[in-house]
Amino acid sequence: MKDTVNSTATFEGQFARDFAELAIPWRAEEAPDPRLLVLNEPLAVDLGLDPDYLRSPEGTLLLIGNGLPDGATPVAQAYAGHQFGWYAPRLGDGRALLLGELTHADGRLRDVHLKGSGRTPFARGGDGRAVVGPMLREYIVSESMHALGVPTTRSLAVVATGRPVQRDTVLPGAVLTRVASSHLRVGSFQYARATGDIDLLRRLADYAISRHHPAAAEAENRYLALFEAVVEAQASLLARWMLVGFVHGVMNTDNMTISGETIDYGPCAFMDAFDPAASFSSIDETGRYAYRNQPPVAEWNLARLAETLLPLIHDDQDKAAELAVEALGGFRPQYSAAWAAGMKAKIGLRGVKDDAASPLVDELLALLQAARADYTSFFRALAQAARGRRESARNMVADAAAFESWAERWCALEPDADAMDRVNPVYIPRNHLVEEALAAGTDGDVGPLGRLMEAVSSPFDERPGLERYAEPGPEDTAYRTFCGT
Ligand code: AMP
Ligand code: MG
């Protein structure tokens, strides 16, 4: 924590200043009757912002870009992107603005960004707005991911604007104030590359190196090293998603960061029943972004990033492609190693050799899939099994005899139950609880949101009174979340 917290932390306008080609100066739409719904006080303090000030009418205006803070030079950022496999050359912030950068208590810069702040020149047919429900979903899920130790953008606040917004029905408008290591996306590089301005591309790559992957600056081929660093960060990120049962829902290249943080929580969800085909997004009709497809999709997106960097990697484009393909080849082994290590930890066998642990992991996942067992609560029950109380885990799988045979071999390796409880969450933002908090928040009642946040902010620490936050919802195969609202 910083010693002094002031109400007027000074924003830097680095991106706005240095990347005029990728940034259109723009102002947030005036909110008729702004009302703060939720504020992330610890994050505010880490950014040098005074929570009491942010709760004041003036501070609330700052959170939505209506009262411009010192140094803020809001811009809409340009980017391109492959959406469901199809290239869109000009996406950009259609309803979002980068306010500027602030220095976090850790000494590094963070982007402060608005989502739902009105139409920009990138809005195409959209109204530039967002509504309370989906902005609260991003708040809940991103902060849960952070508490679970998964790299992610953060949520500073959600402010209801007081403006009715037309969707299927009329819904209350809102702005999410988002904080990120940066908003550089694979799509930012696709856009820069498509301009044909190699100097711009090089400056963008240098900026990404300095903000996210500074070790690449020391490498012999710094742009190849940048690509390798992004591959590594994404391989690690994807393993973490898979280990906690997270389904992003819209893994378009404009929704994949260079920093390795999860970004853009739209139609995302945690799966309850273990199902490799789990998919929740109403717009993902073919299951392109289903749970099991996420690692290969990330690899596909990284190939698109590689294509943009080829002119920087080597003068000879054949040689550049060869180097990039080799670097991309690191994704699968890095992902597999991170996932296997994480799975070993989930079953309490961190110190056990892979050739003993991997067959147990594979067998266990097959049992969970056959039973459609609740993925999150099963691993907590399994820690109890490691303590000698096998009943609840056994009851969660259909084939009790197969579970007993598995558990005998597993127990022989002496799983560490306490270590399991440190990596297997009790509380995740379960779909029915998220929906409950969103519905109440849309009606102006943030009580359920506050209680859910209390549970998911300390996900590994089981507490009395929070039992309903640990339980799976009703069988959820039909759960659908809707995008872009
Ligand atoms: P997303 O699905 O949030 O990743 O958004 C994809 C693209 O659509 C981005 O360029 C957004 O800025 C844009 N977009 C989404 N919703 C709206 C909206 N209501 N108005 C304008 N642009 C939007
Ligand atoms: Mg997006």
Coordinates of C-alpha atoms and ligand atoms in Angstrom, one line a residue:
M1 CA 0.0 0.0 0.0
K2 CA 1.2 3.5 -0.7
D3 CA 1.8 5.9 2.2
T4 CA -0.3 8.7 0.8
V5 CA -3.5 8.2 -1.1
N6 CA -4.7 11.3 -3.0
S7 CA -7.9 12.0 -4.7
T8 CA -6.2 13.2 -7.9
A9 CA -3.7 10.6 -8.9
T10 CA -2.1 11.9 -12.1
F11 CA -2.8 9.9 -15.3
E12 CA -0.2 9.4 -17.9
G13 CA -1.3 9.5 -21.5
Q14 CA 1.5 7.3 -22.8
F15 CA -0.4 5.3 -25.4
A16 CA -2.4 8.3 -26.5
R17 CA 0.8 10.3 -27.0
D18 CA 3.0 7.7 -28.5
F19 CA 0.5 5.9 -30.7
A20 CA -1.5 8.6 -32.4
E21 CA -2.0 6.2 -35.3
L22 CA -3.8 3.8 -33.1
A23 CA -5.7 6.2 -30.8
I24 CA -8.6 8.5 -31.6
P25 CA -9.0 11.2 -28.9
W26 CA -12.6 11.0 -27.7
R27 CA -14.9 11.9 -24.8
A28 CA -17.2 9.8 -22.8
E29 CA -20.9 10.3 -23.2
E30 CA -22.5 12.3 -20.3
A31 CA -24.4 10.1 -17.9
P32 CA -27.7 11.6 -16.8
D33 CA -27.7 10.3 -13.3
P34 CA -24.6 8.4 -12.3
R35 CA -24.8 6.1 -9.3
L36 CA -21.9 4.0 -8.1
L37 CA -23.0 0.3 -7.8
V38 CA -19.7 -1.3 -6.7
L39 CA -16.2 -0.1 -6.0
N40 CA -13.1 -2.2 -5.6
E41 CA -11.5 -0.3 -2.7
P42 CA -8.2 -2.3 -2.4
L43 CA -7.6 -1.9 -6.1
A44 CA -8.4 1.9 -5.8
V45 CA -5.8 2.2 -3.1
D46 CA -3.2 0.3 -5.1
L47 CA -3.7 2.8 -7.9
G48 CA -3.3 5.8 -5.6
L49 CA -6.9 6.7 -5.7
D50 CA -8.8 7.6 -2.6
P51 CA -11.9 5.3 -2.2
D52 CA -13.8 8.0 -0.2
Y53 CA -13.2 10.4 -3.1
L54 CA -14.3 7.9 -5.7
R55 CA -17.6 7.4 -3.7
S56 CA -18.3 11.2 -3.8
P57 CA -20.3 12.6 -6.7
E58 CA -17.1 14.1 -8.2
G59 CA -15.2 10.9 -7.9
T60 CA -17.9 8.9 -9.5
L61 CA -17.8 11.2 -12.5
L62 CA -14.0 10.4 -12.7
L63 CA -14.8 6.7 -12.8
I64 CA -17.0 7.1 -15.9
G65 CA -14.8 9.7 -17.7
N66 CA -17.2 12.6 -17.2
G67 CA -15.0 14.5 -14.8
L68 CA -11.6 14.2 -16.4
P69 CA -8.9 13.5 -14.0
D70 CA -5.5 15.2 -14.2
G71 CA -3.5 14.1 -17.2
A72 CA -6.3 12.0 -18.6
T73 CA -6.4 12.0 -22.4
P74 CA -9.2 9.6 -23.3
V75 CA -8.8 7.7 -26.6
A76 CA -10.6 5.0 -28.4
Q77 CA -8.0 2.4 -29.4
A78 CA -7.8 0.8 -32.9
Y79 CA -7.5 -2.9 -33.4
A80 CA -8.4 -5.6 -35.9
G81 CA -9.3 -9.1 -35.1
H82 CA -10.3 -12.6 -36.2
Q83 CA -13.8 -13.1 -34.9
F84 CA -14.9 -16.8 -35.0
G85 CA -12.1 -17.3 -37.6
W86 CA -13.1 -14.4 -39.9
Y87 CA -10.8 -11.4 -40.2
A88 CA -12.3 -8.0 -39.4
P89 CA -9.8 -5.2 -40.4
R90 CA -11.3 -2.5 -38.2
L91 CA -12.8 -3.3 -34.8
G92 CA -11.4 -1.0 -32.2
D93 CA -13.1 0.4 -29.1
G94 CA -16.7 0.9 -30.3
R95 CA -18.0 1.6 -26.8
A96 CA -14.8 1.9 -24.7
L97 CA -12.1 4.4 -24.0
L98 CA -8.6 4.3 -22.5
L99 CA -8.5 7.1 -19.9
G100 CA -4.8 6.8 -19.5
E101 CA -2.2 5.0 -17.3
L102 CA -1.7 5.1 -13.6
T103 CA 1.2 3.7 -11.6
H104 CA 0.2 0.8 -9.4
A105 CA 1.7 0.2 -5.9
D106 CA 3.9 -2.5 -7.5
G107 CA 5.6 0.3 -9.5
R108 CA 4.2 -0.8 -12.8
L109 CA 1.8 1.0 -15.1
R110 CA -1.9 0.1 -15.4
D111 CA -4.4 1.1 -18.0
V112 CA -7.6 2.6 -16.7
H113 CA -10.3 1.9 -19.3
L114 CA -14.0 2.5 -19.6
K115 CA -16.5 0.1 -21.1
G116 CA -20.0 1.4 -22.0
S117 CA -18.9 5.0 -22.3
G118 CA -20.7 5.8 -25.5
R119 CA -20.3 5.6 -29.3
T120 CA -16.9 6.2 -30.8
P121 CA -15.8 6.3 -34.4
F122 CA -15.3 2.5 -34.1
A123 CA -18.9 1.9 -33.1
R124 CA -20.2 0.7 -36.5
G125 CA -23.9 -0.1 -35.9
G126 CA -23.6 -0.3 -32.1
D127 CA -25.1 2.1 -29.6
G128 CA -21.8 2.5 -27.6
R129 CA -23.5 1.5 -24.4
A130 CA -23.4 -1.3 -21.9
V131 CA -26.0 -2.4 -19.3
V132 CA -25.7 -3.2 -15.7
G133 CA -26.0 -7.0 -15.8
P134 CA -23.1 -7.8 -18.2
M135 CA -20.9 -5.1 -16.6
L136 CA -21.5 -6.7 -13.1
R137 CA -20.7 -10.1 -14.7
E138 CA -17.3 -8.8 -15.8
Y139 CA -16.7 -7.3 -12.3
I140 CA -17.6 -10.6 -10.5
V141 CA -15.8 -13.0 -12.8
S142 CA -12.6 -10.9 -13.3
E143 CA -12.2 -10.4 -9.6
S144 CA -12.9 -14.1 -8.9
M145 CA -10.2 -15.0 -11.5
H146 CA -7.8 -12.6 -9.7
A147 CA -8.6 -14.2 -6.4
L148 CA -8.0 -17.6 -7.9
G149 CA -4.5 -16.5 -9.0
V150 CA -5.4 -16.4 -12.7
P151 CA -3.8 -13.4 -14.6
T152 CA -6.6 -11.1 -15.6
T153 CA -7.7 -7.5 -16.1
R154 CA -9.3 -6.1 -12.9
S155 CA -12.5 -4.3 -12.2
L156 CA -12.4 -1.0 -10.3
A157 CA -16.0 0.0 -10.4
V158 CA -19.4 -0.3 -12.0
V159 CA -21.4 2.9 -12.2
A160 CA -25.1 2.9 -13.3
T161 CA -25.5 5.8 -15.7
G162 CA -29.2 6.4 -15.1
R163 CA -29.8 6.0 -18.9
P164 CA -32.3 3.4 -20.1
V165 CA -30.7 1.3 -22.9
Q166 CA -32.6 -0.6 -25.5
R167 CA -31.7 -4.3 -25.7
D168 CA -34.3 -7.1 -26.0
T169 CA -36.0 -5.1 -23.3
V170 CA -35.1 -1.7 -21.9
L171 CA -32.3 -2.1 -19.3
P172 CA -30.4 0.2 -17.1
G173 CA -27.1 1.5 -18.6
A174 CA -23.7 1.2 -16.9
V175 CA -20.0 1.8 -17.3
L176 CA -17.4 -0.6 -16.1
T177 CA -14.1 0.9 -15.1
R178 CA -11.5 -1.7 -16.0
V179 CA -7.8 -1.9 -15.0
A180 CA -5.3 -3.8 -17.1
S181 CA -1.6 -4.3 -17.4
S182 CA -2.4 -2.9 -20.9
H183 CA -5.0 -3.3 -23.6
L184 CA -2.5 -4.4 -26.2
R185 CA -4.1 -7.3 -28.0
V186 CA -3.2 -9.7 -30.8
G187 CA -5.7 -7.6 -32.7
S188 CA -3.6 -4.4 -32.0
F189 CA -0.7 -6.0 -33.8
Q190 CA -3.0 -7.2 -36.7
Y191 CA -4.1 -3.6 -37.1
A192 CA -0.6 -2.1 -37.0
R193 CA 0.7 -4.7 -39.4
A194 CA -2.2 -4.1 -41.8
T195 CA -1.3 -0.4 -42.0
G196 CA 1.9 -1.4 -43.8
D197 CA 3.8 1.0 -41.5
I198 CA 6.7 -1.2 -40.3
D199 CA 8.0 1.6 -38.1
L200 CA 4.6 1.7 -36.2
L201 CA 4.7 -2.1 -35.9
R202 CA 8.2 -1.9 -34.4
R203 CA 7.3 0.8 -32.0
L204 CA 4.3 -1.1 -30.9
A205 CA 6.4 -4.2 -30.3
D206 CA 9.0 -2.2 -28.4
Y207 CA 6.2 -0.8 -26.2
A208 CA 4.9 -4.3 -25.6
I209 CA 8.4 -5.4 -24.6
S210 CA 8.9 -2.6 -22.2
R211 CA 5.5 -2.9 -20.6
H212 CA 5.2 -6.7 -20.4
H213 CA 8.2 -8.7 -21.4
P214 CA 11.3 -6.6 -20.7
A215 CA 13.6 -9.6 -20.7
A216 CA 13.0 -9.8 -24.5
A217 CA 14.9 -6.5 -24.9
E218 CA 18.1 -8.4 -23.9
A219 CA 17.7 -11.1 -26.5
E220 CA 19.7 -11.3 -29.7
N221 CA 16.4 -11.3 -31.7
R222 CA 14.1 -9.2 -29.5
Y223 CA 11.0 -9.5 -31.6
L224 CA 11.3 -13.3 -31.8
A225 CA 11.9 -13.2 -28.0
L226 CA 8.7 -11.1 -27.6
F227 CA 6.7 -13.7 -29.5
E228 CA 8.2 -16.5 -27.4
A229 CA 7.3 -14.6 -24.2
V230 CA 3.7 -14.1 -25.4
V231 CA 3.5 -17.8 -26.3
E232 CA 4.8 -18.7 -22.8
A233 CA 2.4 -16.3 -21.1
Q234 CA -0.6 -17.6 -23.0
A235 CA 0.3 -21.3 -22.5
S236 CA 0.5 -20.7 -18.8
L237 CA -2.8 -18.7 -18.8
L238 CA -4.7 -21.4 -20.8
A239 CA -3.5 -24.1 -18.4
R240 CA -4.9 -22.0 -15.5
W241 CA -8.3 -21.6 -17.3
M242 CA -8.5 -25.3 -17.9
L243 CA -7.5 -26.1 -14.3
V244 CA -10.3 -23.9 -12.8
G245 CA -12.9 -24.9 -15.4
F246 CA -13.2 -21.5 -17.0
V247 CA -14.8 -21.1 -20.4
H248 CA -14.0 -17.7 -21.9
G249 CA -16.6 -17.9 -24.7
V250 CA -15.2 -15.4 -27.3
M251 CA -11.5 -16.1 -27.9
N252 CA -11.3 -13.8 -30.9
T253 CA -7.9 -12.4 -31.5
D254 CA -9.0 -9.0 -30.3
N255 CA -9.8 -10.6 -27.0
M256 CA -6.4 -12.1 -26.4
T257 CA -3.8 -9.9 -24.7
I258 CA -0.1 -9.6 -25.2
S259 CA 0.4 -9.4 -21.4
G260 CA -1.1 -12.8 -20.8
E261 CA -4.0 -11.5 -18.9
T262 CA -7.5 -12.7 -19.4
I263 CA -9.6 -10.0 -21.0
D264 CA -13.1 -9.2 -22.1
Y265 CA -15.6 -11.2 -20.0
G266 CA -18.6 -11.5 -22.2
P267 CA -20.4 -14.8 -22.5
C268 CA -18.0 -16.6 -20.1
A269 CA -18.8 -19.1 -17.4
F270 CA -17.3 -21.7 -15.1
M271 CA -18.5 -25.1 -15.8
D272 CA -20.3 -27.0 -13.0
A273 CA -20.6 -30.6 -14.4
F274 CA -17.2 -31.7 -15.9
D275 CA -17.8 -31.8 -19.6
P276 CA -15.0 -31.2 -22.1
A277 CA -17.6 -29.9 -24.6
A278 CA -18.9 -27.3 -22.2
S279 CA -19.9 -24.1 -24.1
F280 CA -22.1 -21.3 -22.8
S281 CA -22.1 -18.6 -25.3
S282 CA -25.3 -18.0 -27.3
I283 CA -23.3 -16.8 -30.3
D284 CA -20.9 -19.8 -30.4
E285 CA -23.2 -22.1 -32.2
T286 CA -20.5 -24.5 -33.4
G287 CA -18.7 -24.8 -30.1
R288 CA -15.6 -23.2 -31.6
Y289 CA -14.7 -21.8 -28.1
A290 CA -15.9 -24.8 -26.0
Y291 CA -13.8 -25.8 -23.0
R292 CA -11.7 -28.4 -24.6
N293 CA -11.0 -26.2 -27.7
Q294 CA -9.5 -23.4 -25.8
P295 CA -5.8 -24.4 -25.9
P296 CA -5.8 -25.1 -29.7
V297 CA -7.7 -21.8 -30.3
A298 CA -5.0 -19.9 -28.3
E299 CA -2.4 -21.6 -30.4
W300 CA -4.3 -20.5 -33.6
N301 CA -4.5 -17.0 -32.3
L302 CA -0.8 -16.9 -31.6
A303 CA -0.1 -18.0 -35.1
R304 CA -2.0 -14.9 -36.2
L305 CA 0.3 -12.8 -33.9
A306 CA 3.3 -14.5 -35.4
E307 CA 2.2 -13.5 -38.9
T308 CA 2.1 -9.8 -37.9
L309 CA 5.7 -9.9 -36.4
L310 CA 7.4 -11.6 -39.4
P311 CA 8.8 -8.4 -40.9
L312 CA 10.5 -7.6 -37.5
I313 CA 11.8 -11.1 -36.9
H314 CA 14.0 -11.4 -39.9
D315 CA 14.6 -9.6 -43.2
D316 CA 14.3 -12.9 -45.1
Q317 CA 10.6 -13.7 -44.7
D318 CA 11.1 -17.5 -45.2
K319 CA 13.6 -17.5 -42.4
A320 CA 11.3 -15.4 -40.3
A321 CA 8.5 -17.9 -40.8
E322 CA 10.8 -20.7 -39.9
L323 CA 11.8 -19.0 -36.6
A324 CA 8.2 -18.1 -35.8
V325 CA 6.9 -21.7 -36.4
E326 CA 9.7 -23.0 -34.2
A327 CA 8.7 -20.6 -31.4
L328 CA 5.1 -21.4 -31.8
G329 CA 6.1 -25.1 -31.3
G330 CA 6.8 -24.2 -27.7
F331 CA 3.1 -23.7 -27.0
R332 CA 2.0 -27.3 -26.8
P333 CA 4.8 -28.6 -24.5
Q334 CA 4.6 -25.5 -22.3
Y335 CA 0.8 -25.8 -22.0
S336 CA 1.0 -29.5 -21.3
A337 CA 3.6 -29.1 -18.6
A338 CA 1.7 -26.3 -16.9
W339 CA -1.5 -28.3 -17.0
A340 CA 0.0 -31.5 -15.8
A341 CA 1.8 -29.8 -12.9
G342 CA -1.5 -28.1 -12.0
M343 CA -3.4 -31.3 -12.2
K344 CA -0.9 -33.1 -10.0
A345 CA -1.3 -30.3 -7.4
K346 CA -5.1 -30.6 -7.6
I347 CA -4.9 -34.2 -6.6
G348 CA -2.3 -33.5 -3.9
L349 CA 0.7 -35.2 -5.7
R350 CA 2.9 -32.2 -6.4
G351 CA 6.1 -34.1 -5.6
V352 CA 5.2 -37.3 -7.4
K353 CA 6.8 -38.2 -10.7
D354 CA 4.7 -37.6 -13.8
D355 CA 4.7 -41.2 -15.0
A356 CA 3.0 -42.2 -11.7
A357 CA 0.6 -39.2 -11.5
S358 CA -0.5 -38.7 -15.1
P359 CA -2.4 -42.0 -15.5
L360 CA -4.2 -41.3 -12.3
V361 CA -5.2 -37.8 -13.6
D362 CA -6.5 -39.2 -16.9
E363 CA -8.5 -42.0 -15.2
L364 CA -10.0 -39.6 -12.7
L365 CA -11.1 -37.1 -15.4
A366 CA -12.8 -40.0 -17.3
L367 CA -14.7 -40.9 -14.1
L368 CA -15.7 -37.3 -13.6
Q369 CA -16.9 -36.9 -17.2
A370 CA -18.9 -40.2 -17.1
A371 CA -20.7 -39.0 -14.0
R372 CA -20.9 -35.3 -15.0
A373 CA -19.6 -34.7 -11.6
D374 CA -19.4 -31.1 -10.3
Y375 CA -15.8 -30.2 -11.2
T376 CA -15.1 -27.7 -8.4
S377 CA -16.6 -29.4 -5.4
F378 CA -15.3 -32.8 -6.4
F379 CA -11.7 -31.7 -5.7
R380 CA -12.6 -30.4 -2.3
A381 CA -14.3 -33.7 -1.6
L382 CA -11.2 -35.5 -2.8
A383 CA -9.1 -33.7 -0.2
Q384 CA -11.5 -35.2 2.4
A385 CA -10.9 -38.6 0.8
A386 CA -7.1 -38.0 1.3
R387 CA -8.0 -37.5 5.0
G388 CA -9.7 -40.9 5.0
R389 CA -13.3 -39.9 4.4
R390 CA -14.0 -41.1 0.9
E391 CA -17.7 -41.2 0.9
S392 CA -18.6 -37.8 -0.6
A393 CA -16.1 -38.1 -3.4
R394 CA -17.2 -41.6 -4.2
N395 CA -20.9 -40.5 -4.2
M396 CA -20.0 -38.0 -6.9
V397 CA -18.9 -40.5 -9.4
A398 CA -21.2 -43.1 -11.0
D399 CA -18.8 -46.0 -10.7
A400 CA -18.1 -46.5 -7.0
A401 CA -15.9 -49.6 -7.6
A402 CA -13.8 -47.8 -10.2
F403 CA -13.4 -44.9 -7.8
E404 CA -12.3 -47.3 -4.9
S405 CA -9.7 -48.9 -7.2
W406 CA -8.5 -45.5 -8.2
A407 CA -8.4 -44.2 -4.6
E408 CA -6.3 -47.2 -3.4
R409 CA -3.6 -46.5 -6.0
W410 CA -3.8 -42.7 -5.3
C411 CA -3.6 -43.0 -1.5
A412 CA -0.5 -45.2 -1.8
L413 CA 1.2 -42.1 -3.2
E414 CA 0.3 -40.2 0.0
P415 CA -1.6 -37.2 -1.3
D416 CA -1.3 -34.0 0.7
A417 CA -4.9 -32.9 1.7
D418 CA -4.0 -29.5 3.0
A419 CA -2.0 -28.7 -0.2
M420 CA -5.1 -29.7 -2.2
D421 CA -7.2 -27.3 -0.3
R422 CA -4.8 -24.5 -1.1
V423 CA -5.2 -25.0 -4.9
N424 CA -8.8 -26.3 -5.2
P425 CA -11.4 -23.5 -4.7
V426 CA -14.5 -23.9 -2.6
Y427 CA -16.1 -20.8 -4.1
I428 CA -16.3 -20.0 -7.8
P429 CA -18.8 -17.6 -9.4
R430 CA -21.4 -20.2 -10.1
N431 CA -23.8 -19.4 -12.9
H432 CA -27.0 -19.4 -10.9
L433 CA -25.4 -17.1 -8.2
V434 CA -24.0 -14.8 -10.8
E435 CA -27.4 -14.5 -12.5
E436 CA -29.0 -13.9 -9.1
A437 CA -26.5 -11.0 -8.4
L438 CA -27.0 -9.6 -11.9
A439 CA -30.8 -9.6 -11.7
A440 CA -30.8 -7.9 -8.3
G441 CA -28.2 -5.4 -9.4
T442 CA -30.2 -4.6 -12.4
D443 CA -33.1 -3.8 -10.0
G444 CA -30.8 -1.6 -8.0
D445 CA -30.1 -4.1 -5.1
V446 CA -26.4 -4.8 -4.8
G447 CA -26.8 -7.0 -1.6
P448 CA -26.5 -10.4 -3.4
L449 CA -23.5 -9.0 -5.4
G450 CA -21.8 -8.0 -2.2
R451 CA -22.4 -11.4 -0.6
L452 CA -21.2 -13.3 -3.7
M453 CA -18.1 -11.1 -3.8
E454 CA -17.3 -11.9 -0.2
A455 CA -17.3 -15.6 -1.0
V456 CA -15.3 -15.5 -4.3
S457 CA -12.8 -13.0 -3.0
S458 CA -11.3 -15.7 -0.7
P459 CA -12.0 -18.8 -2.8
F460 CA -9.9 -21.3 -1.0
D461 CA -10.9 -20.4 2.5
E462 CA -14.1 -22.3 3.5
R463 CA -16.2 -20.3 5.9
P464 CA -19.4 -21.2 7.8
G465 CA -22.5 -19.4 6.6
L466 CA -21.4 -19.5 3.0
E467 CA -22.6 -23.1 2.2
R468 CA -24.9 -22.1 -0.6
Y469 CA -22.0 -20.4 -2.4
A470 CA -20.1 -23.7 -2.5
E471 CA -23.0 -25.8 -3.9
P472 CA -23.5 -26.4 -7.6
G473 CA -26.7 -25.0 -9.1
P474 CA -29.4 -26.9 -10.8
E475 CA -28.1 -29.1 -13.7
D476 CA -27.0 -26.4 -16.0
T477 CA -26.6 -27.8 -19.5
A478 CA -28.8 -25.1 -20.9
Y479 CA -27.0 -22.2 -19.3
R480 CA -26.5 -19.5 -21.9
T481 CA -24.8 -16.1 -21.6
F482 CA -25.2 -13.4 -24.1
C483 CA -22.5 -11.3 -25.7
G484 CA -21.9 -7.7 -26.6
T485 CA -24.6 -6.2 -24.3
Ligands
AMP1 P1 -16.6 -7.6 -27.6 O1 -17.5 -8.6 -28.0 O2 -17.0 -6.8 -26.3 O3 -15.2 -8.1 -27.5 O4 -16.6 -6.5 -28.7 C1 -16.3 -6.7 -30.1 C2 -16.3 -5.4 -30.8 O5 -17.6 -4.9 -30.9 C3 -15.4 -4.3 -30.3 O6 -15.0 -3.6 -31.3 C4 -16.4 -3.5 -29.4 O7 -16.0 -2.2 -29.2 C5 -17.7 -3.6 -30.3 N1 -18.9 -3.4 -29.6 C6 -19.5 -4.3 -28.7 N2 -20.7 -3.8 -28.3 C7 -20.8 -2.6 -28.8 C8 -21.8 -1.5 -28.7 N3 -22.9 -1.7 -27.9 N4 -21.6 -0.4 -29.3 C9 -20.5 -0.2 -30.1 N5 -19.6 -1.1 -30.3 C10 -19.7 -2.3 -29.6
MG2 MG -13.4 -7.4 -27.1

